[in-house]
């Protein structure tokens, strides 16, 4: 069975992707297989979304999300429309629900990068077309799918592997945690007190891990956490909207820098991952970021392929 046919059998057509837990483990595996096939056989999908339109609403700045989604639609034969909230009536007080109803009459899908997760839930409830989460304060599912694709390419599977996230328990950490345990991969999150993953997300991941047999661990000790790691992942210590906390965060996270000493504690062949943008000398040393263990730019490219798989699966008519 072709990867594209696998996805069709999972019933994703017309569905929203607001968080990874909206899909089953089989759905996620099928998307990864499809993304892998799309990356290797780009020409086979050049007309997959011919004539279809994706509206891309941005309420937060972006490089990878905007370029990868727009490129994905072009490569699939469709078109992506950049919609800045500052240039829409959203910026003048139109409700997200009204926006969703209006755009449903013009487009075949919506991708939104926004703040509150409740905002995207309201949009999806009002819209009659698939809504894809390009990032909210709680989740970053498209990033996690690209991460899982990178793991698959690098190791050939998921079972028996250990993913360690070092740093702020943010939206990236939440989706990576959920995605990892969904695929049966052990997951450890190490963060200083006060910066852990939200209790709601931790409980969700724990529930999933009990079903898949993955081991889920939380610790404040980064050096203990990375022992036997197959992947070490980090993100910036200060995300958008947290600039006023920057100095406080730099102090709290100083022991959590991913450097050569930390990498040496992991399994031989351990790979370093980062969702970008990166601040060399803060959350990661330049030696690790630009070293042989880094698969960071492979990850970044895989945003394109993972999102093509999502777009194909939910929008293909």
mmCIF file of C-alpha atoms in Angstrom:
data_model
loop_
_atom_site.group_PDB
_atom_site.id
_atom_site.type_symbol
_atom_site.label_atom_id
_atom_site.label_comp_id
_atom_site.label_asym_id
_atom_site.label_seq_id
_atom_site.Cartn_x
_atom_site.Cartn_y
_atom_site.Cartn_z
ATOM 1 C CA UNK A 1 0.000 0.000 0.000
ATOM 2 C CA UNK A 2 1.319 3.447 -0.916
ATOM 3 C CA UNK A 3 1.892 5.928 1.866
ATOM 4 C CA UNK A 4 -0.852 8.173 0.453
ATOM 5 C CA UNK A 5 -3.316 5.271 0.559
ATOM 6 C CA UNK A 6 -2.393 4.536 4.156
ATOM 7 C CA UNK A 7 -3.448 8.051 5.120
ATOM 8 C CA UNK A 8 -6.698 7.781 3.171
ATOM 9 C CA UNK A 9 -7.664 4.695 5.176
ATOM 10 C CA UNK A 10 -7.285 6.646 8.426
ATOM 11 C CA UNK A 11 -10.130 9.047 7.678
ATOM 12 C CA UNK A 12 -8.276 12.338 8.029
ATOM 13 C CA UNK A 13 -10.053 14.117 5.183
ATOM 14 C CA UNK A 14 -11.766 17.277 6.391
ATOM 15 C CA UNK A 15 -10.375 17.002 9.939
ATOM 16 C CA UNK A 16 -8.773 19.812 11.929
ATOM 17 C CA UNK A 17 -5.267 19.499 13.343
ATOM 18 C CA UNK A 18 -5.320 21.522 16.547
ATOM 19 C CA UNK A 19 -3.127 19.171 18.580
ATOM 20 C CA UNK A 20 -1.516 15.786 17.953
ATOM 21 C CA UNK A 21 -3.857 14.057 20.401
ATOM 22 C CA UNK A 22 -6.713 14.868 17.982
ATOM 23 C CA UNK A 23 -5.269 12.053 15.856
ATOM 24 C CA UNK A 24 -4.516 8.425 16.668
ATOM 25 C CA UNK A 25 -1.065 6.862 16.819
ATOM 26 C CA UNK A 26 -1.929 5.172 13.510
ATOM 27 C CA UNK A 27 -2.801 8.566 12.002
ATOM 28 C CA UNK A 28 0.537 10.036 13.097
ATOM 29 C CA UNK A 29 2.476 7.052 11.771
ATOM 30 C CA UNK A 30 0.639 7.301 8.454
ATOM 31 C CA UNK A 31 1.429 11.015 8.185
ATOM 32 C CA UNK A 32 5.114 10.351 8.824
ATOM 33 C CA UNK A 33 5.187 7.638 6.151
ATOM 34 C CA UNK A 34 3.425 9.966 3.735
ATOM 35 C CA UNK A 35 5.804 12.834 4.519
ATOM 36 C CA UNK A 36 8.757 10.521 3.922
ATOM 37 C CA UNK A 37 7.298 9.450 0.569
ATOM 38 C CA UNK A 38 6.576 13.059 -0.412
ATOM 39 C CA UNK A 39 10.149 14.037 0.375
ATOM 40 C CA UNK A 40 11.551 11.210 -1.756
ATOM 41 C CA UNK A 41 9.008 11.421 -4.596
ATOM 42 C CA UNK A 42 8.032 15.086 -4.819
ATOM 43 C CA UNK A 43 6.900 14.827 -8.447
ATOM 44 C CA UNK A 44 4.186 12.276 -7.592
ATOM 45 C CA UNK A 45 2.231 14.897 -5.649
ATOM 46 C CA UNK A 46 2.627 17.989 -7.835
ATOM 47 C CA UNK A 47 -1.113 18.192 -8.611
ATOM 48 C CA UNK A 48 -2.453 16.733 -5.371
ATOM 49 C CA UNK A 49 -4.130 19.991 -4.290
ATOM 50 C CA UNK A 50 -4.544 21.566 -7.707
ATOM 51 C CA UNK A 51 -6.757 24.655 -7.568
ATOM 52 C CA UNK A 52 -7.132 24.605 -3.783
ATOM 53 C CA UNK A 53 -6.534 27.605 -1.513
ATOM 54 C CA UNK A 54 -5.068 27.733 1.981
ATOM 55 C CA UNK A 55 -5.533 30.901 4.020
ATOM 56 C CA UNK A 56 -2.598 31.480 6.377
ATOM 57 C CA UNK A 57 -3.472 33.762 9.294
ATOM 58 C CA UNK A 58 -0.515 35.145 11.228
ATOM 59 C CA UNK A 59 -1.007 36.825 14.597
ATOM 60 C CA UNK A 60 2.591 35.990 15.572
ATOM 61 C CA UNK A 61 5.782 36.468 13.558
ATOM 62 C CA UNK A 62 7.198 33.532 11.609
ATOM 63 C CA UNK A 63 9.913 32.384 9.232
ATOM 64 C CA UNK A 64 9.620 28.597 8.946
ATOM 65 C CA UNK A 65 5.848 28.355 9.341
ATOM 66 C CA UNK A 66 5.056 30.922 6.690
ATOM 67 C CA UNK A 67 7.613 29.836 4.085
ATOM 68 C CA UNK A 68 7.085 26.097 4.553
ATOM 69 C CA UNK A 69 3.284 26.252 4.329
ATOM 70 C CA UNK A 70 3.338 28.545 1.318
ATOM 71 C CA UNK A 71 5.966 26.410 -0.424
ATOM 72 C CA UNK A 72 4.010 23.276 0.459
ATOM 73 C CA UNK A 73 0.845 24.552 -1.210
ATOM 74 C CA UNK A 74 2.746 25.568 -4.333
ATOM 75 C CA UNK A 75 4.483 22.189 -4.551
ATOM 76 C CA UNK A 76 1.119 20.440 -4.211
ATOM 77 C CA UNK A 77 -0.400 22.505 -7.040
ATOM 78 C CA UNK A 78 -2.438 24.829 -4.819
ATOM 79 C CA UNK A 79 -1.922 28.322 -3.454
ATOM 80 C CA UNK A 80 -1.246 29.706 0.016
ATOM 81 C CA UNK A 81 -2.555 33.171 0.889
ATOM 82 C CA UNK A 82 -0.692 35.137 3.575
ATOM 83 C CA UNK A 83 -3.196 36.899 5.837
ATOM 84 C CA UNK A 84 -1.728 39.255 8.419
ATOM 85 C CA UNK A 85 -4.164 39.936 11.252
ATOM 86 C CA UNK A 86 -3.058 43.584 11.084
ATOM 87 C CA UNK A 87 -4.415 43.830 7.541
ATOM 88 C CA UNK A 88 -7.677 41.980 8.240
ATOM 89 C CA UNK A 89 -10.801 43.005 10.069
ATOM 90 C CA UNK A 90 -9.540 40.776 12.888
ATOM 91 C CA UNK A 91 -7.243 43.667 13.698
ATOM 92 C CA UNK A 92 -10.274 45.952 14.060
ATOM 93 C CA UNK A 93 -12.315 43.715 16.316
ATOM 94 C CA UNK A 94 -14.117 41.243 14.029
ATOM 95 C CA UNK A 95 -14.601 38.016 15.949
ATOM 96 C CA UNK A 96 -12.584 34.925 15.149
ATOM 97 C CA UNK A 97 -15.880 33.054 14.697
ATOM 98 C CA UNK A 98 -17.119 35.481 12.030
ATOM 99 C CA UNK A 99 -13.742 35.303 10.318
ATOM 100 C CA UNK A 100 -13.950 31.511 10.213
ATOM 101 C CA UNK A 101 -17.426 31.549 8.691
ATOM 102 C CA UNK A 102 -16.436 34.099 6.038
ATOM 103 C CA UNK A 103 -13.195 32.359 5.065
ATOM 104 C CA UNK A 104 -15.013 29.039 4.769
ATOM 105 C CA UNK A 105 -16.787 30.477 1.745
ATOM 106 C CA UNK A 106 -13.548 31.456 0.022
ATOM 107 C CA UNK A 107 -10.960 28.838 0.927
ATOM 108 C CA UNK A 108 -10.348 25.093 1.229
ATOM 109 C CA UNK A 109 -8.365 25.259 4.464
ATOM 110 C CA UNK A 110 -7.025 27.618 7.126
ATOM 111 C CA UNK A 111 -3.690 27.602 8.929
ATOM 112 C CA UNK A 112 -3.395 29.989 11.876
ATOM 113 C CA UNK A 113 -0.460 30.983 14.066
ATOM 114 C CA UNK A 114 -1.859 32.671 17.131
ATOM 115 C CA UNK A 115 -1.673 33.139 20.900
ATOM 116 C CA UNK A 116 -4.392 31.528 23.010
ATOM 117 C CA UNK A 117 -5.284 27.935 22.137
ATOM 118 C CA UNK A 118 -8.925 28.713 22.861
ATOM 119 C CA UNK A 119 -8.790 31.115 19.910
ATOM 120 C CA UNK A 120 -7.989 28.392 17.406
ATOM 121 C CA UNK A 121 -10.629 26.141 18.953
ATOM 122 C CA UNK A 122 -13.223 28.872 18.392
ATOM 123 C CA UNK A 123 -12.067 29.285 14.791
ATOM 124 C CA UNK A 124 -12.281 25.560 14.102
ATOM 125 C CA UNK A 125 -15.750 25.366 15.650
ATOM 126 C CA UNK A 126 -17.025 28.141 13.384
ATOM 127 C CA UNK A 127 -15.264 27.136 10.153
ATOM 128 C CA UNK A 128 -16.598 24.557 7.712
ATOM 129 C CA UNK A 129 -13.117 23.799 6.336
ATOM 130 C CA UNK A 130 -10.064 22.161 7.964
ATOM 131 C CA UNK A 131 -8.144 24.320 10.432
ATOM 132 C CA UNK A 132 -4.445 23.611 11.081
ATOM 133 C CA UNK A 133 -2.549 24.832 14.124
ATOM 134 C CA UNK A 134 0.604 26.677 13.045
ATOM 135 C CA UNK A 135 1.363 27.452 16.724
ATOM 136 C CA UNK A 136 -0.530 28.419 19.852
ATOM 137 C CA UNK A 137 0.568 29.050 23.419
ATOM 138 C CA UNK A 138 -0.059 25.382 24.281
ATOM 139 C CA UNK A 139 0.849 23.397 21.177
ATOM 140 C CA UNK A 140 3.034 23.310 18.068
ATOM 141 C CA UNK A 141 1.886 20.086 16.353
ATOM 142 C CA UNK A 142 3.391 20.775 12.922
ATOM 143 C CA UNK A 143 6.814 21.216 14.500
ATOM 144 C CA UNK A 144 6.415 17.935 16.366
ATOM 145 C CA UNK A 145 5.475 16.095 13.167
ATOM 146 C CA UNK A 146 8.646 17.415 11.510
ATOM 147 C CA UNK A 147 10.601 16.297 14.575
ATOM 148 C CA UNK A 148 9.126 12.803 14.400
ATOM 149 C CA UNK A 149 9.889 12.604 10.688
ATOM 150 C CA UNK A 150 13.495 13.502 11.508
ATOM 151 C CA UNK A 151 13.643 10.755 14.146
ATOM 152 C CA UNK A 152 12.241 8.267 11.629
ATOM 153 C CA UNK A 153 14.769 9.262 8.979
ATOM 154 C CA UNK A 154 17.646 9.121 11.450
ATOM 155 C CA UNK A 155 16.846 5.944 13.373
ATOM 156 C CA UNK A 156 14.310 4.103 11.202
ATOM 157 C CA UNK A 157 11.677 3.899 13.944
ATOM 158 C CA UNK A 158 10.669 4.994 17.445
ATOM 159 C CA UNK A 159 10.384 2.067 19.859
ATOM 160 C CA UNK A 160 13.247 1.778 22.313
ATOM 161 C CA UNK A 161 14.510 5.314 21.701
ATOM 162 C CA UNK A 162 14.855 8.050 24.308
ATOM 163 C CA UNK A 163 14.039 11.694 23.555
ATOM 164 C CA UNK A 164 15.201 14.267 26.115
ATOM 165 C CA UNK A 165 13.928 17.838 26.078
ATOM 166 C CA UNK A 166 16.175 20.269 27.952
ATOM 167 C CA UNK A 167 14.759 23.676 28.848
ATOM 168 C CA UNK A 168 11.492 25.583 29.015
ATOM 169 C CA UNK A 169 8.339 23.460 29.194
ATOM 170 C CA UNK A 170 6.641 25.433 26.425
ATOM 171 C CA UNK A 171 4.355 24.694 23.465
ATOM 172 C CA UNK A 172 7.162 22.957 21.547
ATOM 173 C CA UNK A 173 7.911 20.754 24.563
ATOM 174 C CA UNK A 174 4.207 19.919 24.962
ATOM 175 C CA UNK A 175 3.725 18.708 21.384
ATOM 176 C CA UNK A 176 7.074 16.896 21.288
ATOM 177 C CA UNK A 177 6.228 15.141 24.559
ATOM 178 C CA UNK A 178 2.806 14.027 23.375
ATOM 179 C CA UNK A 179 4.090 13.001 19.930
ATOM 180 C CA UNK A 180 6.998 11.043 21.363
ATOM 181 C CA UNK A 181 4.944 8.943 23.762
ATOM 182 C CA UNK A 182 2.253 8.427 21.114
ATOM 183 C CA UNK A 183 4.924 6.740 18.983
ATOM 184 C CA UNK A 184 6.149 4.650 21.913
ATOM 185 C CA UNK A 185 9.343 6.625 22.435
ATOM 186 C CA UNK A 186 10.575 7.256 25.989
ATOM 187 C CA UNK A 187 10.509 10.954 26.852
ATOM 188 C CA UNK A 188 12.259 12.957 29.552
ATOM 189 C CA UNK A 189 11.718 16.659 30.206
ATOM 190 C CA UNK A 190 14.259 18.468 32.349
ATOM 191 C CA UNK A 191 13.604 22.052 33.407
ATOM 192 C CA UNK A 192 14.222 24.284 36.419
ATOM 193 C CA UNK A 193 11.463 24.621 38.999
ATOM 194 C CA UNK A 194 8.731 26.923 37.782
ATOM 195 C CA UNK A 195 9.389 26.240 34.097
ATOM 196 C CA UNK A 196 8.074 22.687 33.789
ATOM 197 C CA UNK A 197 5.474 21.507 31.297
ATOM 198 C CA UNK A 198 1.931 22.420 32.296
ATOM 199 C CA UNK A 199 0.248 19.913 34.602
ATOM 200 C CA UNK A 200 -2.533 19.468 32.037
ATOM 201 C CA UNK A 201 -0.072 18.516 29.295
ATOM 202 C CA UNK A 202 1.903 16.260 31.635
ATOM 203 C CA UNK A 203 -1.289 14.418 32.609
ATOM 204 C CA UNK A 204 -2.258 13.968 28.955
ATOM 205 C CA UNK A 205 1.188 12.597 28.083
ATOM 206 C CA UNK A 206 1.089 10.272 31.088
ATOM 207 C CA UNK A 207 -2.273 8.872 30.014
ATOM 208 C CA UNK A 208 -0.975 8.243 26.486
ATOM 209 C CA UNK A 209 2.294 6.719 27.707
ATOM 210 C CA UNK A 210 0.374 4.167 29.765
ATOM 211 C CA UNK A 211 -1.358 3.049 26.569
ATOM 212 C CA UNK A 212 1.784 2.874 24.418
ATOM 213 C CA UNK A 213 4.262 1.607 27.007
ATOM 214 C CA UNK A 214 6.545 4.638 26.680
ATOM 215 C CA UNK A 215 8.384 5.845 29.781
ATOM 216 C CA UNK A 216 7.711 9.464 30.797
ATOM 217 C CA UNK A 217 10.102 11.234 33.183
ATOM 218 C CA UNK A 218 10.336 14.743 34.658
ATOM 219 C CA UNK A 219 13.431 15.973 36.471
ATOM 220 C CA UNK A 220 15.273 19.163 37.370
ATOM 221 C CA UNK A 221 18.666 17.466 36.841
ATOM 222 C CA UNK A 222 19.754 17.956 33.208
ATOM 223 C CA UNK A 223 22.903 15.825 33.488
ATOM 224 C CA UNK A 224 20.959 12.879 34.862
ATOM 225 C CA UNK A 225 18.215 13.387 32.279
ATOM 226 C CA UNK A 226 20.457 13.066 29.202
ATOM 227 C CA UNK A 227 22.021 9.757 30.197
ATOM 228 C CA UNK A 228 21.274 7.133 27.512
ATOM 229 C CA UNK A 229 19.534 9.749 25.348
ATOM 230 C CA UNK A 230 19.231 9.116 21.608
ATOM 231 C CA UNK A 231 18.037 12.676 20.986
ATOM 232 C CA UNK A 232 18.608 15.855 22.970
ATOM 233 C CA UNK A 233 16.244 18.685 22.082
ATOM 234 C CA UNK A 234 16.130 22.288 23.217
ATOM 235 C CA UNK A 235 14.482 25.607 22.407
ATOM 236 C CA UNK A 236 15.194 29.259 23.193
ATOM 237 C CA UNK A 237 14.920 30.194 26.849
ATOM 238 C CA UNK A 238 12.880 33.325 26.124
ATOM 239 C CA UNK A 239 10.037 32.954 23.632
ATOM 240 C CA UNK A 240 7.988 35.656 21.915
ATOM 241 C CA UNK A 241 6.078 37.693 24.478
ATOM 242 C CA UNK A 242 8.461 36.809 27.321
ATOM 243 C CA UNK A 243 11.100 39.444 26.602
ATOM 244 C CA UNK A 244 10.582 41.181 29.958
ATOM 245 C CA UNK A 245 11.566 37.925 31.696
ATOM 246 C CA UNK A 246 14.763 37.502 29.684
ATOM 247 C CA UNK A 247 17.297 38.279 32.421
ATOM 248 C CA UNK A 248 15.519 36.107 34.970
ATOM 249 C CA UNK A 249 15.305 33.245 32.480
ATOM 250 C CA UNK A 250 18.976 33.477 31.513
ATOM 251 C CA UNK A 251 19.906 32.922 35.146
ATOM 252 C CA UNK A 252 17.419 30.100 35.739
ATOM 253 C CA UNK A 253 18.380 28.163 32.619
ATOM 254 C CA UNK A 254 22.152 28.660 32.705
ATOM 255 C CA UNK A 255 22.801 25.053 33.915
ATOM 256 C CA UNK A 256 20.619 23.732 31.083
ATOM 257 C CA UNK A 257 22.788 24.720 28.123
ATOM 258 C CA UNK A 258 23.246 21.827 25.689
ATOM 259 C CA UNK A 259 27.012 21.633 25.154
ATOM 260 C CA UNK A 260 29.660 19.057 24.368
ATOM 261 C CA UNK A 261 29.934 17.995 28.015
ATOM 262 C CA UNK A 262 26.208 17.280 28.162
ATOM 263 C CA UNK A 263 26.215 15.504 24.801
ATOM 264 C CA UNK A 264 29.044 13.237 26.004
ATOM 265 C CA UNK A 265 26.707 11.797 28.670
ATOM 266 C CA UNK A 266 24.205 10.592 26.065
ATOM 267 C CA UNK A 267 24.282 7.432 23.964
ATOM 268 C CA UNK A 268 26.916 7.236 21.213
ATOM 269 C CA UNK A 269 25.383 8.667 18.042
ATOM 270 C CA UNK A 270 22.951 10.892 19.976
ATOM 271 C CA UNK A 271 21.491 13.622 17.765
ATOM 272 C CA UNK A 272 20.869 17.236 18.704
ATOM 273 C CA UNK A 273 17.558 18.870 17.770
ATOM 274 C CA UNK A 274 16.253 22.439 17.931
ATOM 275 C CA UNK A 275 13.079 23.987 16.478
ATOM 276 C CA UNK A 276 14.850 27.296 15.635
ATOM 277 C CA UNK A 277 15.560 30.153 15.834
ATOM 278 C CA UNK A 278 18.609 29.309 17.988
ATOM 279 C CA UNK A 279 20.743 31.517 20.213
ATOM 280 C CA UNK A 280 24.249 30.064 20.149
ATOM 281 C CA UNK A 281 25.927 30.556 23.496
ATOM 282 C CA UNK A 282 22.636 30.460 25.402
ATOM 283 C CA UNK A 283 20.502 27.301 25.178
ATOM 284 C CA UNK A 284 23.082 25.562 22.955
ATOM 285 C CA UNK A 285 26.788 25.959 22.369
ATOM 286 C CA UNK A 286 27.981 26.763 18.859
ATOM 287 C CA UNK A 287 30.025 23.533 18.873
ATOM 288 C CA UNK A 288 26.897 21.398 19.313
ATOM 289 C CA UNK A 289 24.624 23.521 17.130
ATOM 290 C CA UNK A 290 27.025 23.345 14.184
ATOM 291 C CA UNK A 291 28.584 19.978 14.998
ATOM 292 C CA UNK A 292 28.202 16.497 13.540
ATOM 293 C CA UNK A 293 25.490 15.519 16.009
ATOM 294 C CA UNK A 294 23.164 18.330 14.892
ATOM 295 C CA UNK A 295 20.167 17.492 12.691
ATOM 296 C CA UNK A 296 18.680 20.955 13.196
ATOM 297 C CA UNK A 297 18.525 21.969 9.543
ATOM 298 C CA UNK A 298 17.185 18.564 8.514
ATOM 299 C CA UNK A 299 14.404 19.242 11.034
ATOM 300 C CA UNK A 300 13.778 22.666 9.542
ATOM 301 C CA UNK A 301 13.449 21.254 6.026
ATOM 302 C CA UNK A 302 11.133 18.556 7.331
ATOM 303 C CA UNK A 303 8.608 21.217 8.339
ATOM 304 C CA UNK A 304 7.859 21.435 4.599
ATOM 305 C CA UNK A 305 7.382 17.702 4.096
ATOM 306 C CA UNK A 306 5.412 17.075 7.291
ATOM 307 C CA UNK A 307 3.058 19.938 6.475
ATOM 308 C CA UNK A 308 2.605 18.709 2.916
ATOM 309 C CA UNK A 309 1.464 15.402 4.396
ATOM 310 C CA UNK A 310 -1.025 17.173 6.679
ATOM 311 C CA UNK A 311 -2.349 19.417 3.907
ATOM 312 C CA UNK A 312 -2.747 16.503 1.505
ATOM 313 C CA UNK A 313 -4.515 14.397 4.116
ATOM 314 C CA UNK A 314 -7.057 16.936 5.379
ATOM 315 C CA UNK A 315 -7.665 18.945 2.166
ATOM 316 C CA UNK A 316 -7.413 16.386 -0.657
ATOM 317 C CA UNK A 317 -10.745 16.136 -2.488
#
